[in-house]
Amino acid sequence: MAEKCSGTGAMLSFLAGAAVGTGLALLYAPKTGKEVRGRITDLSNDTVSKMKGYGSQAQDKMKSFYNTGRDMFREKKEQMSATMETGEEPLGRA
């Protein structure tokens, strides 16, 4: 069965694959060991900082979705309470 993947999950998977591929390319490139290790360190640091940024963005989006859902729930709850107090039929039914 195929699983659905969110855009953020797909982006993180792509970046992880790109990092592994780049690391392997660096390891097989005709460079000295010191140069390769330096490039791998730089790549690792860049990848970690990007991943932290993406994680922060995902966290901000989740907070936004949570707040929107909470506000919608409160609004509907207030509407339902007001409807029950007035004795009207819910959802405009007669």
PDB file of N, CA and C in Angstrom:
ATOM      1  N   MET A   1       0.836  -1.165   0.000  1.00  0.00           N
ATOM      2  CA  MET A   1       0.000   0.000   0.000  1.00  0.00           C
ATOM      3  C   MET A   1       0.890   1.240   0.000  1.00  0.00           C
ATOM      4  N   ALA A   2       0.636   2.197  -0.854  1.00  0.00           N
ATOM      5  CA  ALA A   2       1.439   3.410  -0.947  1.00  0.00           C
ATOM      6  C   ALA A   2       1.049   4.376   0.162  1.00  0.00           C
ATOM      7  N   GLU A   3       2.053   5.005   0.753  1.00  0.00           N
ATOM      8  CA  GLU A   3       1.796   5.986   1.793  1.00  0.00           C
ATOM      9  C   GLU A   3       1.941   7.376   1.201  1.00  0.00           C
ATOM     10  N   LYS A   4       1.126   8.297   1.705  1.00  0.00           N
ATOM     11  CA  LYS A   4       1.226   9.680   1.256  1.00  0.00           C
ATOM     12  C   LYS A   4       2.344  10.351   2.042  1.00  0.00           C
ATOM     13  N   CYS A   5       3.042  11.264   1.400  1.00  0.00           N
ATOM     14  CA  CYS A   5       4.156  11.959   2.023  1.00  0.00           C
ATOM     15  C   CYS A   5       3.888  13.454   1.937  1.00  0.00           C
ATOM     16  N   SER A   6       4.051  14.156   3.044  1.00  0.00           N
ATOM     17  CA  SER A   6       3.812  15.590   3.039  1.00  0.00           C
ATOM     18  C   SER A   6       4.920  16.295   2.255  1.00  0.00           C
ATOM     19  N   GLY A   7       4.667  17.514   1.890  1.00  0.00           N
ATOM     20  CA  GLY A   7       5.668  18.287   1.158  1.00  0.00           C
ATOM     21  C   GLY A   7       6.930  18.468   1.968  1.00  0.00           C
ATOM     22  N   THR A   8       6.774  18.708   3.271  1.00  0.00           N
ATOM     23  CA  THR A   8       7.939  18.887   4.131  1.00  0.00           C
ATOM     24  C   THR A   8       8.722  17.586   4.237  1.00  0.00           C
ATOM     25  N   GLY A   9       8.011  16.462   4.393  1.00  0.00           N
ATOM     26  CA  GLY A   9       8.681  15.170   4.477  1.00  0.00           C
ATOM     27  C   GLY A   9       9.424  14.841   3.200  1.00  0.00           C
ATOM     28  N   ALA A  10       8.802  15.148   2.074  1.00  0.00           N
ATOM     29  CA  ALA A  10       9.453  14.901   0.789  1.00  0.00           C
ATOM     30  C   ALA A  10      10.699  15.769   0.649  1.00  0.00           C
ATOM     31  N   MET A  11      10.605  17.018   1.088  1.00  0.00           N
ATOM     32  CA  MET A  11      11.746  17.937   1.003  1.00  0.00           C
ATOM     33  C   MET A  11      12.889  17.425   1.875  1.00  0.00           C
ATOM     34  N   LEU A  12      12.584  16.998   3.094  1.00  0.00           N
ATOM     35  CA  LEU A  12      13.621  16.500   3.987  1.00  0.00           C
ATOM     36  C   LEU A  12      14.258  15.228   3.437  1.00  0.00           C
ATOM     37  N   SER A  13      13.452  14.350   2.860  1.00  0.00           N
ATOM     38  CA  SER A  13      13.977  13.122   2.257  1.00  0.00           C
ATOM     39  C   SER A  13      14.892  13.450   1.087  1.00  0.00           C
ATOM     40  N   PHE A  14      14.476  14.396   0.258  1.00  0.00           N
ATOM     41  CA  PHE A  14      15.295  14.806  -0.878  1.00  0.00           C
ATOM     42  C   PHE A  14      16.626  15.374  -0.407  1.00  0.00           C
ATOM     43  N   LEU A  15      16.579  16.247   0.607  1.00  0.00           N
ATOM     44  CA  LEU A  15      17.810  16.854   1.107  1.00  0.00           C
ATOM     45  C   LEU A  15      18.743  15.816   1.720  1.00  0.00           C
ATOM     46  N   ALA A  16      18.172  14.863   2.450  1.00  0.00           N
ATOM     47  CA  ALA A  16      18.999  13.816   3.040  1.00  0.00           C
ATOM     48  C   ALA A  16      19.664  12.992   1.942  1.00  0.00           C
ATOM     49  N   GLY A  17      18.918  12.649   0.905  1.00  0.00           N
ATOM     50  CA  GLY A  17      19.484  11.901  -0.219  1.00  0.00           C
ATOM     51  C   GLY A  17      20.553  12.693  -0.940  1.00  0.00           C
ATOM     52  N   ALA A  18      20.295  13.988  -1.106  1.00  0.00           N
ATOM     53  CA  ALA A  18      21.280  14.846  -1.773  1.00  0.00           C
ATOM     54  C   ALA A  18      22.571  14.922  -0.946  1.00  0.00           C
ATOM     55  N   ALA A  19      22.428  15.005   0.367  1.00  0.00           N
ATOM     56  CA  ALA A  19      23.604  15.076   1.234  1.00  0.00           C
ATOM     57  C   ALA A  19      24.423  13.791   1.148  1.00  0.00           C
ATOM     58  N   VAL A  20      23.742  12.653   1.175  1.00  0.00           N
ATOM     59  CA  VAL A  20      24.449  11.368   1.067  1.00  0.00           C
ATOM     60  C   VAL A  20      25.141  11.258  -0.294  1.00  0.00           C
ATOM     61  N   GLY A  21      24.442  11.615  -1.350  1.00  0.00           N
ATOM     62  CA  GLY A  21      25.029  11.559  -2.691  1.00  0.00           C
ATOM     63  C   GLY A  21      26.229  12.469  -2.834  1.00  0.00           C
ATOM     64  N   THR A  22      26.114  13.662  -2.281  1.00  0.00           N
ATOM     65  CA  THR A  22      27.234  14.605  -2.351  1.00  0.00           C
ATOM     66  C   THR A  22      28.423  14.080  -1.548  1.00  0.00           C
ATOM     67  N   GLY A  23      28.122  13.510  -0.375  1.00  0.00           N
ATOM     68  CA  GLY A  23      29.202  12.944   0.442  1.00  0.00           C
ATOM     69  C   GLY A  23      29.935  11.833  -0.283  1.00  0.00           C
ATOM     70  N   LEU A  24      29.174  10.955  -0.950  1.00  0.00           N
ATOM     71  CA  LEU A  24      29.808   9.867  -1.703  1.00  0.00           C
ATOM     72  C   LEU A  24      30.628  10.413  -2.872  1.00  0.00           C
ATOM     73  N   ALA A  25      30.092  11.420  -3.544  1.00  0.00           N
ATOM     74  CA  ALA A  25      30.843  12.023  -4.650  1.00  0.00           C
ATOM     75  C   ALA A  25      32.153  12.624  -4.151  1.00  0.00           C
ATOM     76  N   LEU A  26      32.102  13.253  -2.990  1.00  0.00           N
ATOM     77  CA  LEU A  26      33.323  13.831  -2.431  1.00  0.00           C
ATOM     78  C   LEU A  26      34.334  12.752  -2.058  1.00  0.00           C
ATOM     79  N   LEU A  27      33.837  11.644  -1.544  1.00  0.00           N
ATOM     80  CA  LEU A  27      34.749  10.573  -1.148  1.00  0.00           C
ATOM     81  C   LEU A  27      35.459   9.945  -2.345  1.00  0.00           C
ATOM     82  N   TYR A  28      34.787   9.888  -3.473  1.00  0.00           N
ATOM     83  CA  TYR A  28      35.381   9.265  -4.658  1.00  0.00           C
ATOM     84  C   TYR A  28      36.073  10.266  -5.579  1.00  0.00           C
ATOM     85  N   ALA A  29      36.049  11.542  -5.237  1.00  0.00           N
ATOM     86  CA  ALA A  29      36.704  12.556  -6.062  1.00  0.00           C
ATOM     87  C   ALA A  29      38.225  12.461  -5.867  1.00  0.00           C
ATOM     88  N   PRO A  30      39.000  12.772  -6.907  1.00  0.00           N
ATOM     89  CA  PRO A  30      40.468  12.690  -6.794  1.00  0.00           C
ATOM     90  C   PRO A  30      41.040  13.883  -6.018  1.00  0.00           C
ATOM     91  N   LYS A  31      40.872  13.862  -4.707  1.00  0.00           N
ATOM     92  CA  LYS A  31      41.391  14.922  -3.830  1.00  0.00           C
ATOM     93  C   LYS A  31      42.189  14.253  -2.716  1.00  0.00           C
ATOM     94  N   THR A  32      42.937  15.071  -1.994  1.00  0.00           N
ATOM     95  CA  THR A  32      43.662  14.531  -0.845  1.00  0.00           C
ATOM     96  C   THR A  32      42.669  14.283   0.292  1.00  0.00           C
ATOM     97  N   GLY A  33      43.054  13.443   1.226  1.00  0.00           N
ATOM     98  CA  GLY A  33      42.191  13.124   2.362  1.00  0.00           C
ATOM     99  C   GLY A  33      41.816  14.350   3.172  1.00  0.00           C
ATOM    100  N   LYS A  34      42.765  15.250   3.357  1.00  0.00           N
ATOM    101  CA  LYS A  34      42.510  16.457   4.138  1.00  0.00           C
ATOM    102  C   LYS A  34      41.474  17.334   3.444  1.00  0.00           C
ATOM    103  N   GLU A  35      41.576  17.474   2.121  1.00  0.00           N
ATOM    104  CA  GLU A  35      40.610  18.277   1.365  1.00  0.00           C
ATOM    105  C   GLU A  35      39.211  17.664   1.441  1.00  0.00           C
ATOM    106  N   VAL A  36      39.151  16.352   1.296  1.00  0.00           N
ATOM    107  CA  VAL A  36      37.858  15.658   1.327  1.00  0.00           C
ATOM    108  C   VAL A  36      37.215  15.812   2.701  1.00  0.00           C
ATOM    109  N   ARG A  37      37.991  15.599   3.759  1.00  0.00           N
ATOM    110  CA  ARG A  37      37.446  15.738   5.111  1.00  0.00           C
ATOM    111  C   ARG A  37      36.965  17.160   5.365  1.00  0.00           C
ATOM    112  N   GLY A  38      37.690  18.125   4.888  1.00  0.00           N
ATOM    113  CA  GLY A  38      37.281  19.527   5.046  1.00  0.00           C
ATOM    114  C   GLY A  38      35.976  19.818   4.316  1.00  0.00           C
ATOM    115  N   ARG A  39      35.865  19.304   3.110  1.00  0.00           N
ATOM    116  CA  ARG A  39      34.629  19.515   2.334  1.00  0.00           C
ATOM    117  C   ARG A  39      33.450  18.804   2.969  1.00  0.00           C
ATOM    118  N   ILE A  40      33.682  17.602   3.494  1.00  0.00           N
ATOM    119  CA  ILE A  40      32.609  16.868   4.164  1.00  0.00           C
ATOM    120  C   ILE A  40      32.158  17.620   5.413  1.00  0.00           C
ATOM    121  N   THR A  41      33.105  18.158   6.167  1.00  0.00           N
ATOM    122  CA  THR A  41      32.764  18.932   7.361  1.00  0.00           C
ATOM    123  C   THR A  41      31.932  20.151   6.988  1.00  0.00           C
ATOM    124  N   ASP A  42      32.355  20.863   5.947  1.00  0.00           N
ATOM    125  CA  ASP A  42      31.611  22.039   5.502  1.00  0.00           C
ATOM    126  C   ASP A  42      30.204  21.656   5.047  1.00  0.00           C
ATOM    127  N   LEU A  43      30.112  20.583   4.284  1.00  0.00           N
ATOM    128  CA  LEU A  43      28.816  20.115   3.793  1.00  0.00           C
ATOM    129  C   LEU A  43      27.924  19.709   4.956  1.00  0.00           C
ATOM    130  N   SER A  44      28.488  19.014   5.934  1.00  0.00           N
ATOM    131  CA  SER A  44      27.712  18.594   7.099  1.00  0.00           C
ATOM    132  C   SER A  44      27.184  19.795   7.871  1.00  0.00           C
ATOM    133  N   ASN A  45      28.035  20.783   8.072  1.00  0.00           N
ATOM    134  CA  ASN A  45      27.611  21.985   8.794  1.00  0.00           C
ATOM    135  C   ASN A  45      26.503  22.717   8.041  1.00  0.00           C
ATOM    136  N   ASP A  46      26.640  22.829   6.718  1.00  0.00           N
ATOM    137  CA  ASP A  46      25.611  23.488   5.910  1.00  0.00           C
ATOM    138  C   ASP A  46      24.289  22.714   5.982  1.00  0.00           C
ATOM    139  N   THR A  47      24.376  21.400   5.885  1.00  0.00           N
ATOM    140  CA  THR A  47      23.177  20.561   5.912  1.00  0.00           C
ATOM    141  C   THR A  47      22.475  20.663   7.258  1.00  0.00           C
ATOM    142  N   VAL A  48      23.238  20.638   8.342  1.00  0.00           N
ATOM    143  CA  VAL A  48      22.648  20.743   9.675  1.00  0.00           C
ATOM    144  C   VAL A  48      21.941  22.087   9.838  1.00  0.00           C
ATOM    145  N   SER A  49      22.565  23.166   9.397  1.00  0.00           N
ATOM    146  CA  SER A  49      21.924  24.474   9.553  1.00  0.00           C
ATOM    147  C   SER A  49      20.663  24.581   8.691  1.00  0.00           C
ATOM    148  N   LYS A  50      20.682  24.003   7.493  1.00  0.00           N
ATOM    149  CA  LYS A  50      19.485  24.014   6.646  1.00  0.00           C
ATOM    150  C   LYS A  50      18.371  23.197   7.276  1.00  0.00           C
ATOM    151  N   MET A  51      18.718  22.023   7.819  1.00  0.00           N
ATOM    152  CA  MET A  51      17.716  21.159   8.440  1.00  0.00           C
ATOM    153  C   MET A  51      17.093  21.855   9.651  1.00  0.00           C
ATOM    154  N   LYS A  52      17.895  22.567  10.421  1.00  0.00           N
ATOM    155  CA  LYS A  52      17.354  23.314  11.558  1.00  0.00           C
ATOM    156  C   LYS A  52      16.375  24.379  11.077  1.00  0.00           C
ATOM    157  N   GLY A  53      16.720  25.041   9.987  1.00  0.00           N
ATOM    158  CA  GLY A  53      15.827  26.051   9.417  1.00  0.00           C
ATOM    159  C   GLY A  53      14.512  25.449   8.950  1.00  0.00           C
ATOM    160  N   TYR A  54      14.598  24.292   8.269  1.00  0.00           N
ATOM    161  CA  TYR A  54      13.378  23.627   7.802  1.00  0.00           C
ATOM    162  C   TYR A  54      12.547  23.135   8.980  1.00  0.00           C
ATOM    163  N   GLY A  55      13.203  22.657  10.015  1.00  0.00           N
ATOM    164  CA  GLY A  55      12.479  22.213  11.212  1.00  0.00           C
ATOM    165  C   GLY A  55      11.753  23.361  11.874  1.00  0.00           C
ATOM    166  N   SER A  56      12.408  24.507  11.924  1.00  0.00           N
ATOM    167  CA  SER A  56      11.780  25.695  12.507  1.00  0.00           C
ATOM    168  C   SER A  56      10.582  26.142  11.686  1.00  0.00           C
ATOM    169  N   GLN A  57      10.716  26.097  10.361  1.00  0.00           N
ATOM    170  CA  GLN A  57       9.603  26.468   9.488  1.00  0.00           C
ATOM    171  C   GLN A  57       8.432  25.506   9.672  1.00  0.00           C
ATOM    172  N   ALA A  58       8.724  24.221   9.771  1.00  0.00           N
ATOM    173  CA  ALA A  58       7.661  23.223   9.966  1.00  0.00           C
ATOM    174  C   ALA A  58       6.966  23.445  11.305  1.00  0.00           C
ATOM    175  N   GLN A  59       7.739  23.763  12.323  1.00  0.00           N
ATOM    176  CA  GLN A  59       7.168  24.017  13.641  1.00  0.00           C
ATOM    177  C   GLN A  59       6.255  25.244  13.600  1.00  0.00           C
ATOM    178  N   ASP A  60       6.684  26.290  12.910  1.00  0.00           N
ATOM    179  CA  ASP A  60       5.857  27.492  12.786  1.00  0.00           C
ATOM    180  C   ASP A  60       4.545  27.192  12.064  1.00  0.00           C
ATOM    181  N   LYS A  61       4.614  26.379  11.004  1.00  0.00           N
ATOM    182  CA  LYS A  61       3.401  26.011  10.268  1.00  0.00           C
ATOM    183  C   LYS A  61       2.455  25.214  11.153  1.00  0.00           C
ATOM    184  N   MET A  62       3.003  24.278  11.920  1.00  0.00           N
ATOM    185  CA  MET A  62       2.162  23.468  12.801  1.00  0.00           C
ATOM    186  C   MET A  62       1.490  24.333  13.858  1.00  0.00           C
ATOM    187  N   LYS A  63       2.208  25.299  14.411  1.00  0.00           N
ATOM    188  CA  LYS A  63       1.608  26.215  15.385  1.00  0.00           C
ATOM    189  C   LYS A  63       0.480  27.005  14.748  1.00  0.00           C
ATOM    190  N   SER A  64       0.702  27.444  13.525  1.00  0.00           N
ATOM    191  CA  SER A  64      -0.316  28.208  12.810  1.00  0.00           C
ATOM    192  C   SER A  64      -1.562  27.358  12.572  1.00  0.00           C
ATOM    193  N   PHE A  65      -1.373  26.100  12.111  1.00  0.00           N
ATOM    194  CA  PHE A  65      -2.509  25.202  11.892  1.00  0.00           C
ATOM    195  C   PHE A  65      -3.252  24.930  13.199  1.00  0.00           C
ATOM    196  N   TYR A  66      -2.509  24.732  14.270  1.00  0.00           N
ATOM    197  CA  TYR A  66      -3.110  24.473  15.566  1.00  0.00           C
ATOM    198  C   TYR A  66      -3.952  25.666  16.009  1.00  0.00           C
ATOM    199  N   ASN A  67      -3.378  26.870  15.915  1.00  0.00           N
ATOM    200  CA  ASN A  67      -4.093  28.071  16.336  1.00  0.00           C
ATOM    201  C   ASN A  67      -5.346  28.301  15.493  1.00  0.00           C
ATOM    202  N   THR A  68      -5.252  28.064  14.191  1.00  0.00           N
ATOM    203  CA  THR A  68      -6.403  28.224  13.313  1.00  0.00           C
ATOM    204  C   THR A  68      -7.501  27.233  13.688  1.00  0.00           C
ATOM    205  N   GLY A  69      -7.139  25.981  13.909  1.00  0.00           N
ATOM    206  CA  GLY A  69      -8.107  24.961  14.298  1.00  0.00           C
ATOM    207  C   GLY A  69      -8.748  25.274  15.641  1.00  0.00           C
ATOM    208  N   ARG A  70      -7.940  25.709  16.591  1.00  0.00           N
ATOM    209  CA  ARG A  70      -8.460  26.063  17.917  1.00  0.00           C
ATOM    210  C   ARG A  70      -9.463  27.213  17.819  1.00  0.00           C
ATOM    211  N   ASP A  71      -9.118  28.231  17.036  1.00  0.00           N
ATOM    212  CA  ASP A  71     -10.010  29.384  16.875  1.00  0.00           C
ATOM    213  C   ASP A  71     -11.316  28.977  16.196  1.00  0.00           C
ATOM    214  N   MET A  72     -11.231  28.109  15.177  1.00  0.00           N
ATOM    215  CA  MET A  72     -12.443  27.640  14.494  1.00  0.00           C
ATOM    216  C   MET A  72     -13.317  26.840  15.452  1.00  0.00           C
ATOM    217  N   PHE A  73     -12.702  25.996  16.266  1.00  0.00           N
ATOM    218  CA  PHE A  73     -13.451  25.202  17.231  1.00  0.00           C
ATOM    219  C   PHE A  73     -14.182  26.106  18.217  1.00  0.00           C
ATOM    220  N   ARG A  74     -13.487  27.107  18.742  1.00  0.00           N
ATOM    221  CA  ARG A  74     -14.108  28.038  19.697  1.00  0.00           C
ATOM    222  C   ARG A  74     -15.275  28.785  19.063  1.00  0.00           C
ATOM    223  N   GLU A  75     -15.093  29.210  17.819  1.00  0.00           N
ATOM    224  CA  GLU A  75     -16.149  29.935  17.120  1.00  0.00           C
ATOM    225  C   GLU A  75     -17.384  29.048  16.941  1.00  0.00           C
ATOM    226  N   LYS A  76     -17.178  27.825  16.495  1.00  0.00           N
ATOM    227  CA  LYS A  76     -18.308  26.908  16.297  1.00  0.00           C
ATOM    228  C   LYS A  76     -18.974  26.563  17.623  1.00  0.00           C
ATOM    229  N   LYS A  77     -18.187  26.428  18.677  1.00  0.00           N
ATOM    230  CA  LYS A  77     -18.733  26.137  19.999  1.00  0.00           C
ATOM    231  C   LYS A  77     -19.621  27.294  20.459  1.00  0.00           C
ATOM    232  N   GLU A  78     -19.160  28.522  20.262  1.00  0.00           N
ATOM    233  CA  GLU A  78     -19.959  29.697  20.637  1.00  0.00           C
ATOM    234  C   GLU A  78     -21.241  29.771  19.817  1.00  0.00           C
ATOM    235  N   GLN A  79     -21.144  29.465  18.521  1.00  0.00           N
ATOM    236  CA  GLN A  79     -22.335  29.477  17.672  1.00  0.00           C
ATOM    237  C   GLN A  79     -23.334  28.431  18.139  1.00  0.00           C
ATOM    238  N   MET A  80     -22.853  27.254  18.485  1.00  0.00           N
ATOM    239  CA  MET A  80     -23.726  26.178  18.937  1.00  0.00           C
ATOM    240  C   MET A  80     -24.388  26.557  20.260  1.00  0.00           C
ATOM    241  N   SER A  81     -23.628  27.136  21.164  1.00  0.00           N
ATOM    242  CA  SER A  81     -24.185  27.558  22.453  1.00  0.00           C
ATOM    243  C   SER A  81     -25.260  28.620  22.258  1.00  0.00           C
ATOM    244  N   ALA A  82     -24.987  29.586  21.380  1.00  0.00           N
ATOM    245  CA  ALA A  82     -25.964  30.648  21.109  1.00  0.00           C
ATOM    246  C   ALA A  82     -27.220  30.058  20.479  1.00  0.00           C
ATOM    247  N   THR A  83     -27.061  29.107  19.592  1.00  0.00           N
ATOM    248  CA  THR A  83     -28.202  28.472  18.934  1.00  0.00           C
ATOM    249  C   THR A  83     -29.044  27.711  19.957  1.00  0.00           C
ATOM    250  N   MET A  84     -28.383  27.014  20.858  1.00  0.00           N
ATOM    251  CA  MET A  84     -29.109  26.247  21.866  1.00  0.00           C
ATOM    252  C   MET A  84     -29.852  27.168  22.839  1.00  0.00           C
ATOM    253  N   GLU A  85     -29.267  28.315  23.154  1.00  0.00           N
ATOM    254  CA  GLU A  85     -29.909  29.254  24.070  1.00  0.00           C
ATOM    255  C   GLU A  85     -31.155  29.888  23.460  1.00  0.00           C
ATOM    256  N   THR A  86     -31.137  30.120  22.170  1.00  0.00           N
ATOM    257  CA  THR A  86     -32.291  30.746  21.518  1.00  0.00           C
ATOM    258  C   THR A  86     -33.354  29.728  21.154  1.00  0.00           C
ATOM    259  N   GLY A  87     -33.014  28.445  21.230  1.00  0.00           N
ATOM    260  CA  GLY A  87     -33.986  27.409  20.921  1.00  0.00           C
ATOM    261  C   GLY A  87     -34.159  27.156  19.443  1.00  0.00           C
ATOM    262  N   GLU A  88     -33.257  27.668  18.605  1.00  0.00           N
ATOM    263  CA  GLU A  88     -33.340  27.441  17.167  1.00  0.00           C
ATOM    264  C   GLU A  88     -32.844  26.043  16.835  1.00  0.00           C
ATOM    265  N   GLU A  89     -33.251  25.595  15.656  1.00  0.00           N
ATOM    266  CA  GLU A  89     -32.757  24.321  15.162  1.00  0.00           C
ATOM    267  C   GLU A  89     -31.323  24.512  14.671  1.00  0.00           C
ATOM    268  N   PRO A  90     -30.406  23.609  15.016  1.00  0.00           N
ATOM    269  CA  PRO A  90     -29.017  23.757  14.538  1.00  0.00           C
ATOM    270  C   PRO A  90     -28.913  23.607  13.028  1.00  0.00           C
ATOM    271  N   LEU A  91     -27.966  24.264  12.451  1.00  0.00           N
ATOM    272  CA  LEU A  91     -27.640  24.212  11.038  1.00  0.00           C
ATOM    273  C   LEU A  91     -28.795  24.668  10.156  1.00  0.00           C
ATOM    274  N   GLY A  92     -29.646  25.522  10.683  1.00  0.00           N
ATOM    275  CA  GLY A  92     -30.712  26.116   9.873  1.00  0.00           C
ATOM    276  C   GLY A  92     -31.824  25.163   9.491  1.00  0.00           C
ATOM    277  N   ARG A  93     -31.957  24.041  10.178  1.00  0.00           N
ATOM    278  CA  ARG A  93     -33.028  23.087   9.870  1.00  0.00           C
ATOM    279  C   ARG A  93     -34.337  23.584  10.471  1.00  0.00           C
ATOM    280  N   ALA A  94     -35.437  23.324   9.792  1.00  0.00           N
ATOM    281  CA  ALA A  94     -36.743  23.763  10.286  1.00  0.00           C
ATOM    282  C   ALA A  94     -37.574  22.593  10.735  1.00  0.00           C
TER     283      ALA A  94
END
